[in-house]
Structures are given as structure tokens and as C-alpha cells.
XYZ file of N, CA and C in Angstrom:
678
model
N -8.816 -17.709 -0.944
C -7.723 -17.977 -1.154
C -7.389 -16.117 -0.356
N -6.339 -16.637 0.609
C -6.158 -15.308 1.466
C -4.820 -14.542 0.852
N -4.910 -13.049 0.606
C -4.026 -12.457 -0.052
C -3.680 -11.342 1.444
N -2.505 -10.903 1.288
C -1.952 -10.049 2.119
C -2.528 -8.543 2.071
N -3.169 -7.937 3.427
C -3.683 -6.874 3.553
C -2.756 -5.930 4.107
N -3.156 -4.544 4.019
C -2.267 -3.879 4.905
C -1.968 -3.880 6.236
N -3.027 -4.281 7.016
C -2.574 -5.048 8.572
C -1.509 -5.490 8.597
N -1.308 -6.446 7.776
C -0.043 -7.330 7.835
C 1.216 -6.966 7.694
N 1.249 -5.942 7.094
C 2.874 -5.209 6.944
C 2.951 -3.726 7.874
N 1.720 -3.180 8.140
C 1.777 -1.901 8.643
C 2.743 -1.895 9.765
N 3.280 -0.776 10.404
C 3.785 -0.532 11.442
C 2.607 0.024 12.753
N 2.350 -0.684 13.707
C 1.404 -0.288 14.738
C 1.887 0.362 15.906
N 3.167 0.712 15.841
C 3.861 1.531 17.024
C 4.115 2.772 16.638
N 2.961 3.925 16.211
C 3.097 5.163 15.611
C 3.193 6.373 16.291
N 4.661 6.948 16.032
C 4.841 8.182 16.402
C 3.827 9.274 16.132
N 3.235 9.752 16.800
C 2.048 11.025 16.684
C 2.348 12.332 17.533
N 2.027 13.398 16.911
C 1.737 14.658 17.577
C 0.435 15.262 17.947
N 0.021 16.235 18.701
C -1.051 16.803 18.603
C -1.160 18.313 18.172
N -2.356 18.790 17.830
C -2.200 19.650 16.896
C -1.706 20.793 17.801
N -1.331 21.122 18.928
C -0.678 22.166 19.770
C 0.880 21.731 19.850
N 1.186 20.986 19.098
C 2.644 20.400 19.587
C 3.549 21.388 18.809
N 4.509 22.155 19.130
C 5.216 23.171 18.561
C 6.098 22.593 17.500
N 6.589 23.832 16.498
C 7.633 23.247 15.492
C 8.548 22.467 15.729
N 9.401 23.247 16.872
C 10.636 22.409 17.339
C 10.240 20.748 17.727
N 9.173 20.336 18.438
C 8.892 19.400 18.874
C 8.664 18.412 17.904
N 8.056 18.751 16.965
C 7.683 17.880 15.740
C 9.116 17.484 14.787
N 9.808 18.582 14.784
C 11.135 18.279 14.170
C 11.758 17.215 15.035
N 11.906 17.215 16.509
C 12.634 16.370 17.376
C 12.146 15.226 17.037
N 11.006 14.868 17.096
C 10.158 13.595 16.854
C 10.627 12.729 15.762
N 10.785 13.351 14.652
C 10.951 13.113 13.266
C 12.423 12.562 13.239
N 13.500 13.572 13.842
C 14.886 13.060 13.522
C 14.986 12.005 14.841
N 14.251 12.169 15.873
C 15.030 10.935 16.933
C 14.262 9.663 16.615
N 13.249 9.527 15.787
C 12.502 8.165 15.244
C 12.735 7.911 13.999
N 13.554 8.664 13.283
C 14.110 8.377 12.149
C 13.173 8.205 11.273
N 12.005 8.938 10.993
C 10.970 9.179 10.179
C 10.905 10.427 9.553
N 9.928 10.101 8.222
C 9.871 11.472 7.543
C 8.604 12.289 7.751
N 7.728 11.519 8.206
C 6.232 12.134 8.674
C 5.745 12.092 9.999
N 4.695 12.324 10.607
C 4.181 12.018 11.597
C 2.577 12.419 11.631
N 1.682 11.610 11.866
C 0.091 12.039 11.737
C -0.192 13.043 13.193
N -1.194 13.843 13.086
C -1.533 14.592 13.925
C -2.954 14.144 14.361
N -2.955 13.874 15.842
C -4.288 12.957 16.130
C -4.931 13.833 17.222
N -5.979 13.604 17.335
C -6.885 14.318 18.877
C -6.952 13.416 20.112
N -7.534 13.718 20.835
C -7.637 12.819 21.978
C -8.214 11.404 21.745
N -8.949 11.175 20.690
C -9.577 10.062 20.112
C -8.690 9.308 19.526
N -7.151 9.581 19.156
C -6.495 9.179 17.854
C -7.027 9.136 16.625
N -8.056 9.963 16.551
C -8.527 10.329 14.989
C -7.858 11.206 14.241
N -7.416 10.794 13.311
C -6.294 11.690 12.481
C -6.723 13.098 11.807
N -6.081 14.013 12.143
C -6.476 15.401 11.552
C -5.707 16.002 10.518
N -4.354 15.518 10.241
C -3.656 15.527 9.439
C -2.264 14.979 9.377
N -1.408 15.258 8.572
C -0.015 14.732 8.509
C 1.078 15.880 8.141
N 2.047 16.001 9.546
C 3.038 16.922 9.072
C 4.402 15.870 8.455
N 4.724 16.307 7.106
C 5.882 15.728 6.825
C 7.043 16.676 6.683
N 8.402 16.019 6.192
C 9.473 16.880 6.406
C 9.013 18.349 5.154
N 8.519 17.847 4.194
C 8.226 19.007 3.254
C 7.742 20.204 3.972
N 6.173 19.859 4.797
C 5.791 20.967 5.624
C 6.671 21.629 6.399
N 7.765 20.946 7.019
C 8.539 21.778 7.871
C 9.915 22.552 7.056
N 10.039 21.960 5.900
C 11.249 22.922 5.314
C 10.838 23.984 4.680
N 9.385 24.413 4.647
C 8.916 25.602 4.241
C 9.442 27.011 5.215
N 9.783 26.666 6.508
C 10.466 27.462 7.198
C 11.618 27.986 6.833
N 12.672 26.624 6.419
C 14.085 26.493 6.072
C 14.171 27.801 4.844
N 13.119 27.141 3.864
C 13.010 27.844 2.501
C 12.818 29.215 2.281
N 11.887 29.622 3.277
C 11.791 30.997 3.288
C 12.211 31.949 4.457
N 13.152 31.351 5.046
C 13.762 32.169 6.158
C 14.795 33.186 5.519
N 14.372 34.548 6.053
C 15.426 35.563 5.829
C 14.743 36.265 4.348
N 13.870 35.699 4.063
C 13.003 36.371 2.406
C 12.283 37.671 3.169
N 12.276 38.433 2.311
C 11.260 39.453 2.433
C 9.896 39.261 2.485
N 8.984 39.850 3.306
C 7.444 39.063 2.837
C 6.821 40.215 1.764
N 7.051 39.603 0.684
C 6.508 40.337 -0.756
C 4.842 40.250 -0.855
N 4.516 41.093 -0.792
C 2.951 41.096 -0.921
C 2.781 41.053 -2.636
N 1.773 39.955 -2.795
C 1.638 39.876 -4.365
C -0.114 39.953 -4.779
N -0.616 40.532 -5.460
C -2.209 40.570 -5.712
C -2.463 39.157 -6.223
N -1.728 38.434 -6.924
C -2.004 37.195 -7.677
C -0.957 36.142 -6.980
N -1.383 35.144 -6.087
C -0.445 34.150 -5.620
C -1.239 32.984 -5.732
N -0.243 31.822 -6.326
C -1.001 30.385 -6.268
C -1.336 30.091 -5.006
N -2.292 29.010 -5.154
C -2.613 28.251 -3.799
C -1.223 27.579 -3.062
N -0.441 26.928 -3.939
C 0.488 26.135 -3.537
C 1.666 27.259 -2.909
N 1.681 28.382 -3.478
C 2.641 29.432 -2.847
C 2.400 29.817 -1.770
N 0.897 29.905 -1.511
C 0.267 30.838 -0.383
C 0.338 29.800 0.722
N 0.188 28.419 0.671
C 0.160 27.402 1.656
C 1.802 27.553 2.026
N 2.592 27.344 1.156
C 3.970 27.409 1.675
C 4.457 28.677 2.163
N 3.929 29.548 2.001
C 4.325 31.111 3.101
C 3.464 30.600 4.323
N 2.325 30.273 4.686
C 1.505 30.112 5.807
C 2.308 29.272 6.605
N 2.629 27.985 5.735
C 3.467 26.768 6.897
C 4.937 27.593 7.064
N 5.532 28.496 6.461
C 6.697 28.966 6.577
C 6.649 29.689 8.061
N 5.542 30.386 8.185
C 5.185 31.088 9.611
C 4.673 30.427 10.795
N 4.567 29.013 10.329
C 3.644 28.251 11.578
C 4.346 27.824 12.587
N 4.047 27.830 13.835
C 4.611 27.503 15.142
C 4.354 26.208 15.494
N 2.581 25.865 15.374
C 2.075 24.860 15.809
C 1.743 23.727 14.525
N 1.668 22.459 15.229
C 1.507 21.190 14.233
C -0.199 21.544 13.298
N -0.929 22.001 14.043
C -2.064 22.654 13.457
C -2.086 23.367 12.512
N -1.107 24.239 12.312
C -0.978 25.017 11.004
C 0.401 24.648 10.271
N 0.790 23.313 10.615
C 2.262 22.934 9.523
C 1.416 21.755 8.770
N 0.508 21.316 9.391
C -0.113 19.891 9.050
C -0.642 19.974 7.373
N -0.438 18.925 6.475
C -1.463 18.790 5.333
C -2.822 17.998 5.647
N -3.790 18.510 4.988
C -5.139 18.298 5.610
C -6.030 18.106 4.503
N -7.092 17.187 4.032
C -7.192 15.999 4.902
C -6.289 15.067 4.588
N -5.764 14.212 5.653
C -4.628 13.363 5.403
C -5.237 12.145 4.596
N -4.844 11.368 3.834
C -5.088 10.426 2.926
C -4.778 9.215 3.773
N -5.610 8.468 3.981
C -5.773 7.173 4.736
C -6.294 5.880 4.425
N -5.924 4.758 5.060
C -6.322 3.515 4.498
C -7.050 2.651 5.878
N -7.226 1.584 5.344
C -7.753 0.747 6.388
C -7.160 -0.672 6.301
N -6.883 -1.270 7.634
C -5.975 -2.536 7.769
C -6.301 -3.689 6.952
N -7.842 -3.507 6.530
C -8.668 -4.560 5.614
C -8.204 -4.456 4.113
N -7.501 -3.191 4.115
C -7.322 -3.112 2.191
C -6.455 -3.788 1.821
N -6.427 -4.417 0.676
C -5.582 -5.033 -0.074
C -4.061 -4.338 -0.426
N -2.896 -4.953 -0.396
C -1.744 -4.080 -0.680
C -1.849 -3.244 -2.340
N -2.085 -4.032 -3.188
C -2.472 -3.368 -4.285
C -3.092 -2.460 -4.483
N -4.620 -2.195 -3.965
C -5.079 -0.856 -3.695
C -4.626 -0.028 -2.959
N -3.493 -0.293 -1.684
C -2.964 0.725 -0.865
C -2.152 1.158 -2.177
N -1.029 0.387 -2.635
C 0.040 0.855 -3.558
C -0.699 1.721 -4.646
N -1.938 1.500 -5.224
C -2.676 2.664 -6.010
C -2.953 3.471 -5.415
N -3.221 3.847 -4.198
C -3.719 4.861 -3.386
C -2.372 5.989 -2.984
N -1.292 5.071 -2.902
C -0.150 6.014 -2.748
C 0.276 6.789 -4.026
N 0.245 5.824 -4.927
C 1.086 6.531 -6.494
C -0.320 7.681 -6.725
N -1.738 7.366 -6.636
C -2.676 8.601 -7.122
C -2.779 9.731 -6.383
N -2.347 9.720 -4.991
C -2.600 10.626 -4.186
C -1.121 11.074 -4.280
N -0.006 10.732 -4.359
C 1.485 11.103 -4.497
C 2.025 11.588 -3.179
N 1.903 10.138 -2.305
C 1.915 10.498 -1.035
C 2.977 9.184 -0.412
N 3.800 9.338 0.384
C 4.590 8.395 0.694
C 4.556 7.289 1.891
N 3.188 7.609 2.431
C 2.644 7.088 3.616
C 1.189 7.038 4.003
N 0.444 6.244 4.347
C -0.873 6.298 4.862
C -1.028 5.608 6.311
N -1.598 6.951 7.350
C -2.017 6.192 8.330
C -3.103 5.493 7.997
N -3.393 4.101 9.164
C -4.399 3.158 8.961
C -5.604 3.049 10.264
N -6.644 3.327 9.613
C -7.773 3.554 10.710
C -8.445 2.356 11.088
N -9.238 2.114 11.870
C -9.944 1.104 11.884
C -11.379 1.738 12.063
N -12.178 0.687 12.179
C -13.708 0.918 11.679
C -14.471 2.212 12.365
N -13.636 3.086 13.458
C -14.380 3.997 14.145
C -13.588 5.339 13.307
N -12.544 5.127 13.059
C -11.602 6.253 12.256
C -10.669 6.559 13.175
N -10.048 5.650 13.809
C -9.178 5.850 15.151
C -7.868 5.318 14.237
N -6.528 5.866 14.702
C -5.493 5.549 14.034
C -5.091 4.080 14.866
N -4.829 3.273 14.097
C -4.149 1.997 14.549
C -2.761 1.597 13.902
N -2.470 2.193 12.994
C -1.148 1.925 12.589
C -0.645 2.938 11.329
N 0.447 2.606 10.602
C 0.787 3.671 9.445
C 1.753 2.555 8.299
N 1.214 2.817 7.011
C 1.918 2.149 6.246
C 2.491 2.756 5.248
N 3.858 2.543 5.153
C 4.916 3.249 3.894
C 4.935 2.226 2.687
N 5.392 3.056 1.774
C 5.933 2.492 0.304
C 6.832 1.357 0.563
N 7.853 1.359 1.744
C 8.572 0.338 1.952
C 7.997 -0.543 2.327
N 7.026 -0.756 3.364
C 6.314 -1.548 4.062
C 5.695 -2.620 2.991
N 5.027 -2.104 1.853
C 4.331 -2.356 0.843
C 5.188 -3.388 0.114
N 6.270 -3.039 0.148
C 7.520 -3.796 -0.910
C 7.965 -5.238 -0.134
N 7.472 -5.113 1.146
C 8.158 -6.636 2.159
C 7.389 -7.537 1.767
N 6.267 -7.558 0.992
C 5.675 -8.713 0.652
C 6.649 -9.566 -0.105
N 7.538 -8.768 -0.881
C 8.367 -9.468 -2.105
C 9.576 -10.146 -1.243
N 9.370 -9.848 -0.017
C 10.782 -10.857 0.784
C 10.322 -12.009 1.104
N 8.839 -12.593 1.070
C 8.631 -13.617 1.066
C 9.545 -14.837 0.368
N 9.896 -15.921 1.248
C 10.831 -17.181 0.852
C 9.897 -17.702 -0.773
N 10.912 -18.050 -1.437
C 10.233 -18.875 -2.285
C 9.596 -20.267 -1.838
N 10.047 -20.866 -0.742
C 9.354 -21.839 -0.393
C 8.177 -21.477 0.194
N 7.794 -20.413 0.620
C 6.732 -19.910 1.494
C 5.761 -19.870 0.392
N 6.053 -19.111 -0.783
C 5.169 -18.868 -1.936
C 4.549 -20.006 -2.663
N 5.797 -21.031 -2.559
C 5.228 -22.350 -3.203
C 4.425 -23.049 -2.395
N 4.411 -23.047 -1.239
C 3.131 -23.595 -0.342
C 2.084 -23.040 -0.343
N 1.825 -21.693 -0.435
C 0.632 -21.173 -0.476
C 0.029 -21.640 -2.199
N 0.858 -21.439 -2.926
C 0.045 -22.145 -4.401
C -0.350 -23.247 -4.473
N 0.251 -24.306 -3.749
C 0.168 -25.713 -3.481
C -1.205 -25.976 -2.897
N -1.060 -25.160 -1.870
C -2.378 -25.497 -0.612
C -3.596 -24.667 -0.988
N -2.957 -23.639 -1.304
C -4.224 -22.709 -1.464
C -5.087 -22.746 -2.885
N -4.166 -22.664 -3.990
C -4.742 -22.342 -5.086
C -4.986 -24.302 -5.831
N -4.047 -24.878 -5.676
C -4.406 -26.196 -6.446
C -5.342 -27.190 -5.705
N -4.921 -27.194 -4.285
C -5.716 -28.125 -3.566
C -6.904 -27.599 -2.778
N -6.908 -26.668 -2.320
C -8.125 -25.771 -1.764
C -8.980 -25.088 -2.684
N -8.467 -24.567 -3.744
C -10.038 -23.988 -4.760
C -10.093 -25.015 -5.684
N -8.945 -25.365 -6.492
C -9.074 -26.368 -7.753
C -9.349 -27.462 -7.656
N -8.941 -28.298 -6.232
C -8.877 -29.334 -5.792
C -8.356 -30.592 -6.733
N -7.334 -29.938 -7.392
C -6.488 -30.599 -8.090
C -5.358 -31.935 -7.289
N -5.541 -33.073 -7.996
C -4.818 -34.215 -6.975
C -3.567 -33.763 -7.307
N -2.821 -34.501 -6.039
C -1.007 -34.522 -5.881
C -0.747 -34.973 -7.059
N 0.583 -34.418 -7.960
C 1.215 -35.263 -8.698
C 0.733 -34.642 -10.029
N -0.414 -34.087 -10.063
C -0.912 -33.752 -11.579
C -0.281 -32.329 -11.891
N -0.014 -31.278 -11.067
C 0.714 -29.883 -11.604
C 1.936 -30.153 -10.349
N 3.121 -29.377 -11.111
C 4.137 -29.346 -10.538
C 4.591 -27.920 -10.409
N 4.822 -27.428 -9.178
C 4.858 -25.841 -8.993
C 6.692 -25.648 -8.949
N 6.892 -24.496 -9.553
C 8.652 -24.264 -9.410
C 8.436 -22.730 -8.932
N 9.321 -22.439 -7.838
C 9.474 -20.985 -7.480
C 10.976 -20.363 -7.241
N 11.250 -19.669 -8.494
C 12.417 -19.009 -8.324
C 12.677 -17.500 -8.314
N 13.128 -16.843 -6.951
C 13.110 -15.435 -7.077
C 11.736 -15.056 -6.936
N 10.568 -15.860 -6.248
C 9.387 -14.846 -6.833
C 8.456 -15.413 -7.940
N 9.377 -15.627 -8.688
C 8.711 -16.173 -10.253
C 8.126 -17.638 -10.543
N 6.747 -17.790 -10.699
C 6.192 -19.086 -10.330
C 6.026 -19.565 -11.782
N 6.551 -20.844 -11.965
C 6.360 -21.820 -13.168
C 5.354 -23.214 -12.608
N 4.292 -23.396 -13.492
C 3.482 -24.377 -13.400
C 3.365 -25.506 -14.517
N 3.619 -26.621 -13.894
C 3.767 -27.548 -15.199
C 2.763 -28.818 -14.922
N 2.523 -29.259 -16.272
C 1.833 -30.496 -15.683
C 0.281 -30.611 -16.789
N -0.574 -31.400 -16.202
C -2.112 -31.545 -17.113
C -3.142 -31.809 -16.403
N -3.946 -30.656 -16.824
C -5.623 -31.037 -16.274
C -6.573 -31.301 -17.243
N -7.762 -31.716 -16.921
C -8.899 -32.127 -17.794
C -9.122 -30.834 -18.735
N -9.458 -29.942 -17.928
C -9.827 -28.554 -19.049
C -9.050 -27.686 -18.968
N -9.197 -27.011 -19.939
C -8.300 -25.404 -20.479
C -8.792 -24.532 -19.097
N -10.153 -24.435 -18.753
C -10.582 -23.565 -17.808
C -9.917 -23.458 -16.586
N -9.696 -24.777 -16.090
C -9.107 -25.044 -14.824
C -7.425 -24.813 -14.936
N -6.975 -25.023 -16.204
C -5.387 -24.600 -16.336
C -5.464 -23.187 -16.034
N -5.848 -22.216 -17.074
C -6.189 -21.045 -17.087
C -6.194 -20.008 -15.801
N -7.404 -20.767 -14.856
C -7.880 -20.233 -13.710
C -6.307 -20.905 -12.386
N -5.830 -21.801 -12.856
C -4.728 -22.142 -11.917
C -3.460 -20.791 -12.033
N -3.558 -20.524 -13.254
C -2.116 -19.484 -13.203
C -2.708 -17.853 -13.124
N -3.888 -17.682 -12.934
C -4.620 -16.224 -12.704
C -4.511 -16.413 -11.077
N -4.983 -17.613 -10.467
C -5.051 -17.719 -9.028
C -3.750 -17.503 -8.505
N -2.668 -18.233 -8.947
C -1.205 -18.173 -8.718
C -0.741 -16.896 -8.960
N -0.819 -16.151 -9.719
C -0.481 -14.613 -9.835
C -0.966 -13.850 -8.641
N -2.172 -14.336 -8.223
C -2.589 -13.169 -6.828
C -2.097 -13.631 -5.604
N -1.185 -14.604 -5.490
C -0.440 -15.348 -4.320
C 0.480 -13.981 -3.639
N 0.554 -13.546 -2.437
C 1.235 -12.756 -2.166
C 2.742 -12.870 -2.249
N 3.606 -12.063 -2.977
C 4.964 -12.213 -3.105
C 5.254 -12.698 -4.487
N 4.392 -13.365 -5.401
C 4.785 -13.563 -6.586
C 4.605 -12.341 -7.514
N 5.970 -12.397 -8.363
C 6.234 -11.528 -9.157
C 6.026 -11.707 -10.858
N 5.491 -12.802 -10.693
C 5.379 -13.692 -12.474
C 5.096 -14.740 -12.437
N 4.339 -15.450 -13.554
C 3.832 -16.682 -13.578
C 3.801 -17.210 -14.929
N 4.608 -18.214 -15.241
C 4.701 -19.095 -16.449
C 3.744 -20.191 -16.152
N 2.680 -20.211 -17.090
C 1.854 -21.575 -16.988
C 1.972 -22.093 -18.079
N 2.498 -23.625 -17.747
C 2.776 -24.467 -19.015
C 1.758 -25.495 -18.601
N 0.766 -25.506 -18.013
C -0.209 -26.410 -17.961
C -1.060 -26.977 -19.117
N -0.821 -28.271 -19.457
C -1.618 -28.449 -20.580
C -3.051 -28.929 -20.197
N -3.733 -29.172 -21.207
C -5.442 -29.629 -20.794
C -5.713 -30.807 -21.927
N -6.764 -31.694 -21.581
C -7.395 -32.728 -22.561
C -8.313 -31.920 -23.699
N -9.199 -31.104 -22.499
C -10.259 -30.808 -23.201
C -10.690 -29.038 -23.228
N -10.760 -28.393 -24.596
C -10.602 -26.869 -24.483
C -11.730 -26.274 -24.240
N -12.277 -26.165 -22.986
C -13.932 -26.130 -23.012
C -14.010 -24.512 -23.141
N -13.217 -23.743 -23.534
C -13.419 -22.388 -23.981
C -13.351 -22.103 -25.225
N -13.206 -23.055 -26.309
C -13.630 -23.091 -27.593
C -14.974 -22.960 -27.863
N -15.041 -21.866 -28.894
C -16.598 -22.046 -29.401
C -17.230 -23.168 -29.772
N -18.508 -23.461 -29.631
C -19.004 -24.506 -30.110
C -18.947 -24.831 -31.620
N -18.982 -25.726 -32.225
C -19.360 -25.856 -33.563
C -20.638 -25.746 -33.972
N -20.575 -24.967 -35.471
C -21.858 -24.630 -35.778
C -22.625 -26.002 -36.132
N -23.991 -25.926 -35.752
C -24.872 -27.448 -35.998
C -24.841 -27.666 -37.565
N -24.858 -29.132 -37.608
C -25.067 -29.066 -39.237
C -26.296 -29.039 -39.554
N -26.475 -28.386 -40.687
C -27.963 -28.490 -41.443
C -28.104 -29.857 -41.760
């Protein structure tokens, strides 16, 4: 059963800058294209880092402040000071960049965004070259699939292709991404599997499994009579 991957939702026309791109040119790229960050790439489109609005705002944050020398300075504060004085993308960018691949599943990409606390992931090919970028909002697009599309996947991929269920034995209703399965199958294991597989279909937000069964093949076997 096919589920959506990063490559299905990523943006392929990616705005990039080079290491030697000046601060003002980076700001212009963000404002002109209405984006919040830009990957920094080399001549082979390998991602060296990412410059975000947060990286650029350090210059404004520290503008006009006296350069106070302190014996003990935390890494975060030191990095902010360095970026405040940076003039080129190589000194502004956050590195290493947190990246992903087009073949990665959407749940895995979402977990990576949350774990790394970033808002976007440059997408690489097998050679480490930039082929796209995926953002939080891109991952949410999977839930814009129509109920009809979701129902078609549940019927065709789950019931017919994987479980080989005869037409008419199980009914599928989808409303606002929520799937309801009803009907009757021979075995409890097949009924349970139908529910689990339906939940994995892209765009499904929840599953109510009302499928009955004739044989509980998951019940423990009775003790033999002595």
C-alpha cells in the first residue's frame, strides 16, 4: 500500500544562495519570494547550511549596542553576536542543515521537524544534492485530500488489494477525513488489520472500525481436557 512521501508534497523550485551572498541580498531573496529561510548551496547544489529570518534578525537585535566583553559567554549568545556582525551567507547560516530525502514518509519528516525544532527541511537526492524543500505547511497538505480520494484508497488498496475482500462485505464511509468501516469478515485478525491499514492511508485523521467477525482467531486456545 502506497503512502505519501516527502517527494509528493515538497517544493521543487527552491530559492538558494551561495556562501558569498551578501547579507542584503539574502534579505532581498526572502522578502521577494515570501519565504522565511533559504538554503546555502555550493556549486554542486550540496547544502552547506540554512539562513533563516532568525539568523538575519541578530543584526537588528544587536544594532547600536556596545560590544561588551564578557569572560563567560554562552554558546547561543556568542553565536548571536557573531551573526550580528556577519556580512556573508557563510557566516550567517546555521549549520549543519537538518535535511531529509524525497523517499521519507510524511510522519517521519514531521517527527524530524519537531525533534530538531526547525520549520523546514531541505530535501536531498541520493548524492546529497538539493532537489526540493518541505515545510510544516507542506506536510499538512496531505489532509486536504478529498473524502472521495481517501475512500477510493481504502477500498482499492486496503480491502481489495491487500485483504482481497469481496465487494459488498465491508462498507467504507469517509467524512472530513474520518473513516468508518462496517460489515462482517470471517476472522477477527482480518477485521483488525483492515482498521490498522485504513489508518495508514494518507489523509485519514481517524478510523472507527465496526467490522464484525465470525471467528475470533486471536482468542487464546482452550486448555486441553485432561
